Amino acid sequence: TLYVLDFESRVKEQVMEHFAVSYLSGATPIPCIRCNQTVKFSDLLRTAKDLGADCLATGHYIRRTDGTTKPELHRAADASRDQSYFLFATTTEQLEYVRFPLGDLPKTQVRELADHFALPVAAKPDSQDICFVPEGSYAAVVEKLRPGSGRGGDIVHLDGRILGQHEGVIHYTIGQRRGLGVATGDPLYVVKIDAPARRVIVGPREALLTAGLTMEELNWLGEGSLLEACERGEPALVRVRSTREPAAGKLGFHNGAPAVWFEAPEEGVARGQASVLYDAAGSTRMFGGGFIATTIAADERLRA
């Protein structure tokens, strides 16, 4: 039996609206994670249970295994397709019911299987954009959801100089270099977005270096709790961008908040992105993580 579910209003309410609000606050949101948290592993999962399904199977490239005490999540066998970053918020309770049949397969084999079974998606191009941002213009989507949100302001150097004007903070992200519209003779990067004051703050590349970060909306898939792991100073591999390899670090606290401290400073860490934690001992296991609440500049740690 095929059931077609209309979740359009739920996607708009739980994913798209959050995306717009986050961007307007100066954060860099990840709507794919919110969609997995809400529409897929909440609404869809609940519907599957209501229909009496044995499990909810998805096409994500990630592996679920039965651990000694509870289910575990591991990076996909095909590292180039691994989607564990987008699934850090999956809870242990959800893992009891969810399955990922593609996690052990390379994408080439998945396409071969689809072709063998004459599925129309066998040759479908890989998706490169967020589903509701087909042309990659985040600002255009935010402007549509929040008309008038593209109000301009100042582009300010870290030293206080006003270098120019912008047409809305929604056009900028942390680490951005191209399209700033200002020139000083030296390369400049977006190092901070002050959304309430409508200021885009720029500076040299070294100003992007981050010693650590604090996390919110935590999810832990290891033994005990994430707070206990922070108290122990647990080593971890930390991924702060979906396209970036995990970096060595350890868990801890900063101003009382759960934090990650990098072994070597990381560049371009942005509020609103995810801080996803992996086993530092060399296995493929993912331990969860949290959304990045604040960043700790490298020079701040030197002063501490």
One Martini backbone bead per residue (centre of mass of N, CA, C, O) as a GRO file, in nm:
protein
  304
    1THR     BB    1   0.096   0.036   0.023
    2LEU     BB    2   0.035   0.375  -0.069
    3TYR     BB    3   0.138   0.675   0.096
    4VAL     BB    4   0.044   1.019   0.083
    5LEU     BB    5   0.212   1.298   0.229
    6ASP     BB    6   0.125   1.625   0.353
    7PHE     BB    7   0.410   1.848   0.459
    8GLU     BB    8   0.422   2.147   0.373
    9SER     BB    9   0.341   2.304   0.633
   10ARG     BB   10   0.560   2.176   0.815
   11VAL     BB   11   0.806   2.273   0.662
   12LYS     BB   12   0.748   2.573   0.685
   13GLU     BB   13   0.725   2.586   0.998
   14GLN     BB   14   0.996   2.402   1.092
   15VAL     BB   15   1.211   2.503   0.862
   16MET     BB   16   1.180   2.774   0.702
   17GLU     BB   17   1.128   2.968   0.938
   18HIS     BB   18   1.388   2.904   1.091
   19PHE     BB   19   1.579   2.987   0.868
   20ALA     BB   20   1.499   3.288   0.860
   21VAL     BB   21   1.547   3.365   1.156
   22SER     BB   22   1.848   3.282   1.165
   23TYR     BB   23   1.955   3.466   0.944
   24LEU     BB   24   1.854   3.736   1.080
   25SER     BB   25   2.056   3.678   1.339
   26GLY     BB   26   2.345   3.571   1.194
   27ALA     BB   27   2.318   3.289   1.124
   28THR     BB   28   2.396   2.935   1.008
   29PRO     BB   29   2.184   2.730   0.894
   30ILE     BB   30   2.043   2.373   0.892
   31PRO     BB   31   1.767   2.245   0.746
   32CYS     BB   32   1.827   1.937   0.724
   33ILE     BB   33   1.830   1.885   1.027
   34ARG     BB   34   1.546   1.991   1.093
   35CYS     BB   35   1.401   1.789   0.912
   36ASN     BB   36   1.496   1.535   1.060
   37GLN     BB   37   1.383   1.618   1.342
   38THR     BB   38   1.083   1.661   1.240
   39VAL     BB   39   0.948   1.544   0.980
   40LYS     BB   40   1.093   1.264   0.973
   41PHE     BB   41   1.160   1.188   1.305
   42SER     BB   42   0.849   1.262   1.378
   43ASP     BB   43   0.609   1.269   1.182
   44LEU     BB   44   0.681   1.017   1.006
   45LEU     BB   45   0.733   0.821   1.237
   46ARG     BB   46   0.453   0.839   1.364
   47THR     BB   47   0.299   0.741   1.115
   48ALA     BB   48   0.435   0.464   1.090
   49LYS     BB   49   0.329   0.362   1.363
   50ASP     BB   50   0.024   0.405   1.306
   51LEU     BB   51   0.048   0.191   1.053
   52GLY     BB   52   0.239  -0.059   1.160
   53ALA     BB   53   0.529  -0.041   1.118
   54ASP     BB   54   0.839  -0.186   1.172
   55CYS     BB   55   0.979   0.062   1.015
   56LEU     BB   56   1.211   0.330   0.926
   57ALA     BB   57   1.324   0.394   0.601
   58THR     BB   58   1.618   0.545   0.464
   59GLY     BB   59   1.856   0.718   0.226
   60HIS     BB   60   2.081   0.744   0.412
   61TYR     BB   61   2.438   0.787   0.463
   62ILE     BB   62   2.432   0.550   0.714
   63ARG     BB   63   2.506   0.363   1.016
   64ARG     BB   64   2.342   0.099   1.188
   65THR     BB   65   2.397  -0.047   1.510
   66ASP     BB   66   2.421  -0.303   1.749
   67GLY     BB   67   2.496  -0.258   2.048
   68THR     BB   68   2.545  -0.359   2.373
   69THR     BB   69   2.307  -0.132   2.481
   70LYS     BB   70   2.272   0.022   2.196
   71PRO     BB   71   2.234   0.200   1.940
   72GLU     BB   72   2.438   0.293   1.658
   73LEU     BB   73   2.636   0.543   1.490
   74HIS     BB   74   2.781   0.545   1.157
   75ARG     BB   75   2.966   0.593   0.917
   76ALA     BB   76   2.983   0.560   0.604
   77ALA     BB   77   3.142   0.360   0.382
   78ASP     BB   78   3.103   0.611   0.198
   79ALA     BB   79   3.268   0.896   0.264
   80SER     BB   80   3.156   1.081   0.022
   81ARG     BB   81   2.838   1.022   0.147
   82ASP     BB   82   2.833   1.110   0.423
   83GLN     BB   83   2.546   1.201   0.671
   84SER     BB   84   2.605   1.239   0.982
   85TYR     BB   85   2.591   1.547   1.027
   86PHE     BB   86   2.262   1.548   0.970
   87LEU     BB   87   2.221   1.314   1.232
   88PHE     BB   88   2.301   1.399   1.532
   89ALA     BB   89   1.986   1.430   1.651
   90THR     BB   90   1.952   1.140   1.676
   91THR     BB   91   1.794   0.928   1.877
   92THR     BB   92   1.778   0.641   2.048
   93GLU     BB   93   1.474   0.600   2.012
   94GLN     BB   94   1.478   0.629   1.700
   95LEU     BB   95   1.689   0.394   1.647
   96GLU     BB   96   1.491   0.162   1.719
   97TYR     BB   97   1.323   0.230   1.423
   98VAL     BB   98   1.556   0.303   1.238
   99ARG     BB   99   1.676   0.270   0.892
  100PHE     BB  100   1.995   0.223   0.675
  101PRO     BB  101   2.041   0.054   0.377
  102LEU     BB  102   2.288   0.245   0.239
  103GLY     BB  103   2.546   0.257   0.434
  104ASP     BB  104   2.716   0.003   0.278
  105LEU     BB  105   2.697   0.171   0.007
  106PRO     BB  106   2.777   0.275  -0.287
  107LYS     BB  107   2.648   0.483  -0.519
  108THR     BB  108   2.697   0.302  -0.767
  109GLN     BB  109   2.530   0.059  -0.657
  110VAL     BB  110   2.264   0.204  -0.623
  111ARG     BB  111   2.228   0.267  -0.926
  112GLU     BB  112   2.237  -0.027  -1.022
  113LEU     BB  113   1.987  -0.119  -0.864
  114ALA     BB  114   1.787   0.085  -0.985
  115ASP     BB  115   1.826  -0.016  -1.275
  116HIS     BB  116   1.746  -0.315  -1.229
  117PHE     BB  117   1.447  -0.204  -1.112
  118ALA     BB  118   1.348   0.040  -1.289
  119LEU     BB  119   1.414   0.315  -1.167
  120PRO     BB  120   1.375   0.657  -1.236
  121VAL     BB  121   1.636   0.744  -1.033
  122ALA     BB  122   1.906   0.619  -1.142
  123ALA     BB  123   1.991   0.912  -1.311
  124LYS     BB  124   1.977   1.110  -1.096
  125PRO     BB  125   2.088   1.386  -0.992
  126ASP     BB  126   2.259   1.531  -0.766
  127SER     BB  127   2.212   1.706  -0.490
  128GLN     BB  128   2.320   2.061  -0.415
  129ASP     BB  129   2.063   2.170  -0.270
  130ILE     BB  130   1.831   2.301  -0.107
  131CYS     BB  131   1.509   2.224  -0.173
  132PHE     BB  132   1.410   2.547  -0.119
  133VAL     BB  133   1.707   2.627  -0.279
  134PRO     BB  134   1.765   2.572  -0.602
  135GLU     BB  135   1.968   2.843  -0.662
  136GLY     BB  136   2.129   2.927  -0.385
  137SER     BB  137   1.934   3.170  -0.269
  138TYR     BB  138   1.892   3.256   0.045
  139ALA     BB  139   1.803   3.555   0.041
  140ALA     BB  140   1.547   3.515  -0.133
  141VAL     BB  141   1.397   3.337   0.072
  142VAL     BB  142   1.397   3.531   0.311
  143GLU     BB  143   1.252   3.764   0.164
  144LYS     BB  144   0.992   3.601   0.112
  145LEU     BB  145   0.933   3.530   0.419
  146ARG     BB  146   1.071   3.838   0.488
  147PRO     BB  147   0.973   4.115   0.408
  148GLY     BB  148   1.233   4.357   0.438
  149SER     BB  149   1.509   4.206   0.543
  150GLY     BB  150   1.718   4.374   0.338
  151ARG     BB  151   1.861   4.567   0.524
  152GLY     BB  152   2.092   4.791   0.555
  153GLY     BB  153   2.454   4.869   0.616
  154ASP     BB  154   2.757   4.818   0.764
  155ILE     BB  155   3.099   4.787   0.679
  156VAL     BB  156   3.331   4.661   0.924
  157HIS     BB  157   3.615   4.686   1.069
  158LEU     BB  158   3.784   4.574   1.340
  159ASP     BB  159   3.909   4.881   1.377
  160GLY     BB  160   3.622   5.061   1.293
  161ARG     BB  161   3.602   5.091   1.003
  162ILE     BB  162   3.417   5.221   0.742
  163LEU     BB  163   3.396   5.064   0.413
  164GLY     BB  164   3.071   5.033   0.379
  165GLN     BB  165   2.788   4.889   0.215
  166HIS     BB  166   2.489   4.704   0.257
  167GLU     BB  167   2.182   4.485   0.173
  168GLY     BB  168   2.219   4.269   0.399
  169VAL     BB  169   2.296   4.008   0.617
  170ILE     BB  170   2.173   3.771   0.431
  171HIS     BB  171   2.441   3.792   0.227
  172TYR     BB  172   2.606   3.662   0.479
  173THR     BB  173   2.900   3.474   0.588
  174ILE     BB  174   3.115   3.307   0.754
  175GLY     BB  175   3.420   3.345   0.561
  176GLN     BB  176   3.362   3.541   0.356
  177ARG     BB  177   3.506   3.700   0.052
  178ARG     BB  178   3.316   3.728  -0.166
  179GLY     BB  179   3.119   4.011  -0.235
  180LEU     BB  180   3.176   4.270  -0.043
  181GLY     BB  181   3.254   4.562  -0.187
  182VAL     BB  182   3.552   4.584  -0.074
  183ALA     BB  183   3.876   4.770  -0.037
  184THR     BB  184   4.238   4.755   0.106
  185GLY     BB  185   4.458   4.536  -0.032
  186ASP     BB  186   4.346   4.318   0.156
  187PRO     BB  187   4.221   4.042   0.256
  188LEU     BB  188   3.873   3.978   0.326
  189TYR     BB  189   3.653   3.875   0.598
  190VAL     BB  190   3.394   3.733   0.751
  191VAL     BB  191   3.379   3.741   1.124
  192LYS     BB  192   3.097   3.904   1.170
  193ILE     BB  193   2.742   3.926   1.275
  194ASP     BB  194   2.543   4.220   1.346
  195ALA     BB  195   2.217   4.217   1.328
  196PRO     BB  196   2.091   4.444   1.511
  197ALA     BB  197   2.307   4.661   1.367
  198ARG     BB  198   2.365   4.589   1.068
  199ARG     BB  199   2.660   4.438   1.077
  200VAL     BB  200   2.958   4.381   0.886
  201ILE     BB  201   3.245   4.204   0.988
  202VAL     BB  202   3.585   4.258   0.902
  203GLY     BB  203   3.894   4.067   0.820
  204PRO     BB  204   4.139   3.877   0.861
  205ARG     BB  205   4.195   3.544   0.852
  206GLU     BB  206   4.295   3.513   1.155
  207ALA     BB  207   4.008   3.604   1.274
  208LEU     BB  208   3.880   3.303   1.223
  209LEU     BB  209   4.010   3.181   1.453
  210THR     BB  210   3.924   2.888   1.657
  211ALA     BB  211   3.935   2.733   1.976
  212GLY     BB  212   3.612   2.722   2.016
  213LEU     BB  213   3.288   2.598   2.151
  214THR     BB  214   2.945   2.615   2.198
  215MET     BB  215   2.650   2.426   2.302
  216GLU     BB  216   2.323   2.329   2.177
  217GLU     BB  217   2.100   2.103   2.154
  218LEU     BB  218   2.162   1.822   2.274
  219ASN     BB  219   2.323   1.504   2.166
  220TRP     BB  220   2.363   1.161   2.296
  221LEU     BB  221   2.516   0.825   2.198
  222GLY     BB  222   2.663   0.750   2.434
  223GLU     BB  223   2.777   0.702   2.728
  224GLY     BB  224   2.580   0.847   2.922
  225SER     BB  225   2.669   1.188   2.903
  226LEU     BB  226   2.773   1.487   2.781
  227LEU     BB  227   2.838   1.621   3.051
  228GLU     BB  228   3.028   1.394   3.147
  229ALA     BB  229   3.227   1.423   2.908
  230CYS     BB  230   3.305   1.716   2.982
  231GLU     BB  231   3.414   1.656   3.267
  232ARG     BB  232   3.643   1.455   3.146
  233GLY     BB  233   3.763   1.556   2.871
  234GLU     BB  234   3.682   1.426   2.612
  235PRO     BB  235   3.784   1.300   2.338
  236ALA     BB  236   3.744   1.434   1.992
  237LEU     BB  237   3.587   1.447   1.690
  238VAL     BB  238   3.525   1.753   1.495
  239ARG     BB  239   3.244   1.874   1.310
  240VAL     BB  240   3.162   2.208   1.152
  241ARG     BB  241   3.130   2.088   0.857
  242SER     BB  242   3.013   1.893   0.604
  243THR     BB  243   3.299   1.942   0.420
  244ARG     BB  244   3.462   1.868   0.682
  245GLU     BB  245   3.691   1.736   0.856
  246PRO     BB  246   3.759   1.612   1.140
  247ALA     BB  247   3.875   1.744   1.447
  248ALA     BB  248   4.077   1.772   1.702
  249GLY     BB  249   3.958   1.726   2.048
  250LYS     BB  250   3.771   1.849   2.340
  251LEU     BB  251   3.581   1.834   2.610
  252GLY     BB  252   3.385   2.092   2.793
  253PHE     BB  253   3.398   2.429   2.919
  254HIS     BB  254   3.221   2.762   2.886
  255ASN     BB  255   3.073   2.945   3.099
  256GLY     BB  256   2.906   2.659   3.171
  257ALA     BB  257   2.921   2.546   2.882
  258PRO     BB  258   2.921   2.331   2.652
  259ALA     BB  259   3.236   2.223   2.497
  260VAL     BB  260   3.486   2.283   2.243
  261TRP     BB  261   3.835   2.198   2.200
  262PHE     BB  262   4.090   2.261   1.997
  263GLU     BB  263   4.400   2.159   1.909
  264ALA     BB  264   4.353   2.338   1.654
  265PRO     BB  265   4.265   2.598   1.499
  266GLU     BB  266   3.968   2.701   1.355
  267GLU     BB  267   3.792   2.793   1.057
  268GLY     BB  268   3.483   2.936   1.018
  269VAL     BB  269   3.301   2.930   1.263
  270ALA     BB  270   2.938   2.896   1.300
  271ARG     BB  271   2.655   3.001   1.400
  272GLY     BB  272   2.418   2.719   1.362
  273GLN     BB  273   2.587   2.508   1.334
  274ALA     BB  274   2.742   2.199   1.367
  275SER     BB  275   2.863   1.983   1.639
  276VAL     BB  276   3.024   1.688   1.557
  277LEU     BB  277   3.077   1.371   1.717
  278TYR     BB  278   3.366   1.155   1.738
  279ASP     BB  279   3.570   0.903   1.759
  280ALA     BB  280   3.912   0.922   1.869
  281ALA     BB  281   4.002   0.600   1.835
  282GLY     BB  282   3.903   0.530   1.507
  283SER     BB  283   3.626   0.499   1.470
  284THR     BB  284   3.290   0.550   1.312
  285ARG     BB  285   3.161   0.673   1.549
  286MET     BB  286   2.881   0.857   1.662
  287PHE     BB  287   2.794   1.096   1.946
  288GLY     BB  288   2.686   1.363   1.827
  289GLY     BB  289   2.582   1.691   1.975
  290GLY     BB  290   2.550   2.036   1.848
  291PHE     BB  291   2.477   2.355   1.837
  292ILE     BB  292   2.618   2.652   1.766
  293ALA     BB  293   2.633   2.927   1.988
  294THR     BB  294   2.949   2.981   2.025
  295THR     BB  295   3.260   3.145   1.987
  296ILE     BB  296   3.625   3.101   2.033
  297ALA     BB  297   3.876   3.283   2.010
  298ALA     BB  298   4.209   3.242   1.995
  299ASP     BB  299   4.284   3.505   2.160
  300GLU     BB  300   4.102   3.441   2.406
  301ARG     BB  301   4.261   3.193   2.507
  302LEU     BB  302   4.528   3.343   2.553
  303ARG     BB  303   4.398   3.532   2.779
  304ALA     BB  304   4.292   3.298   2.984
   0.00000   0.00000   0.00000
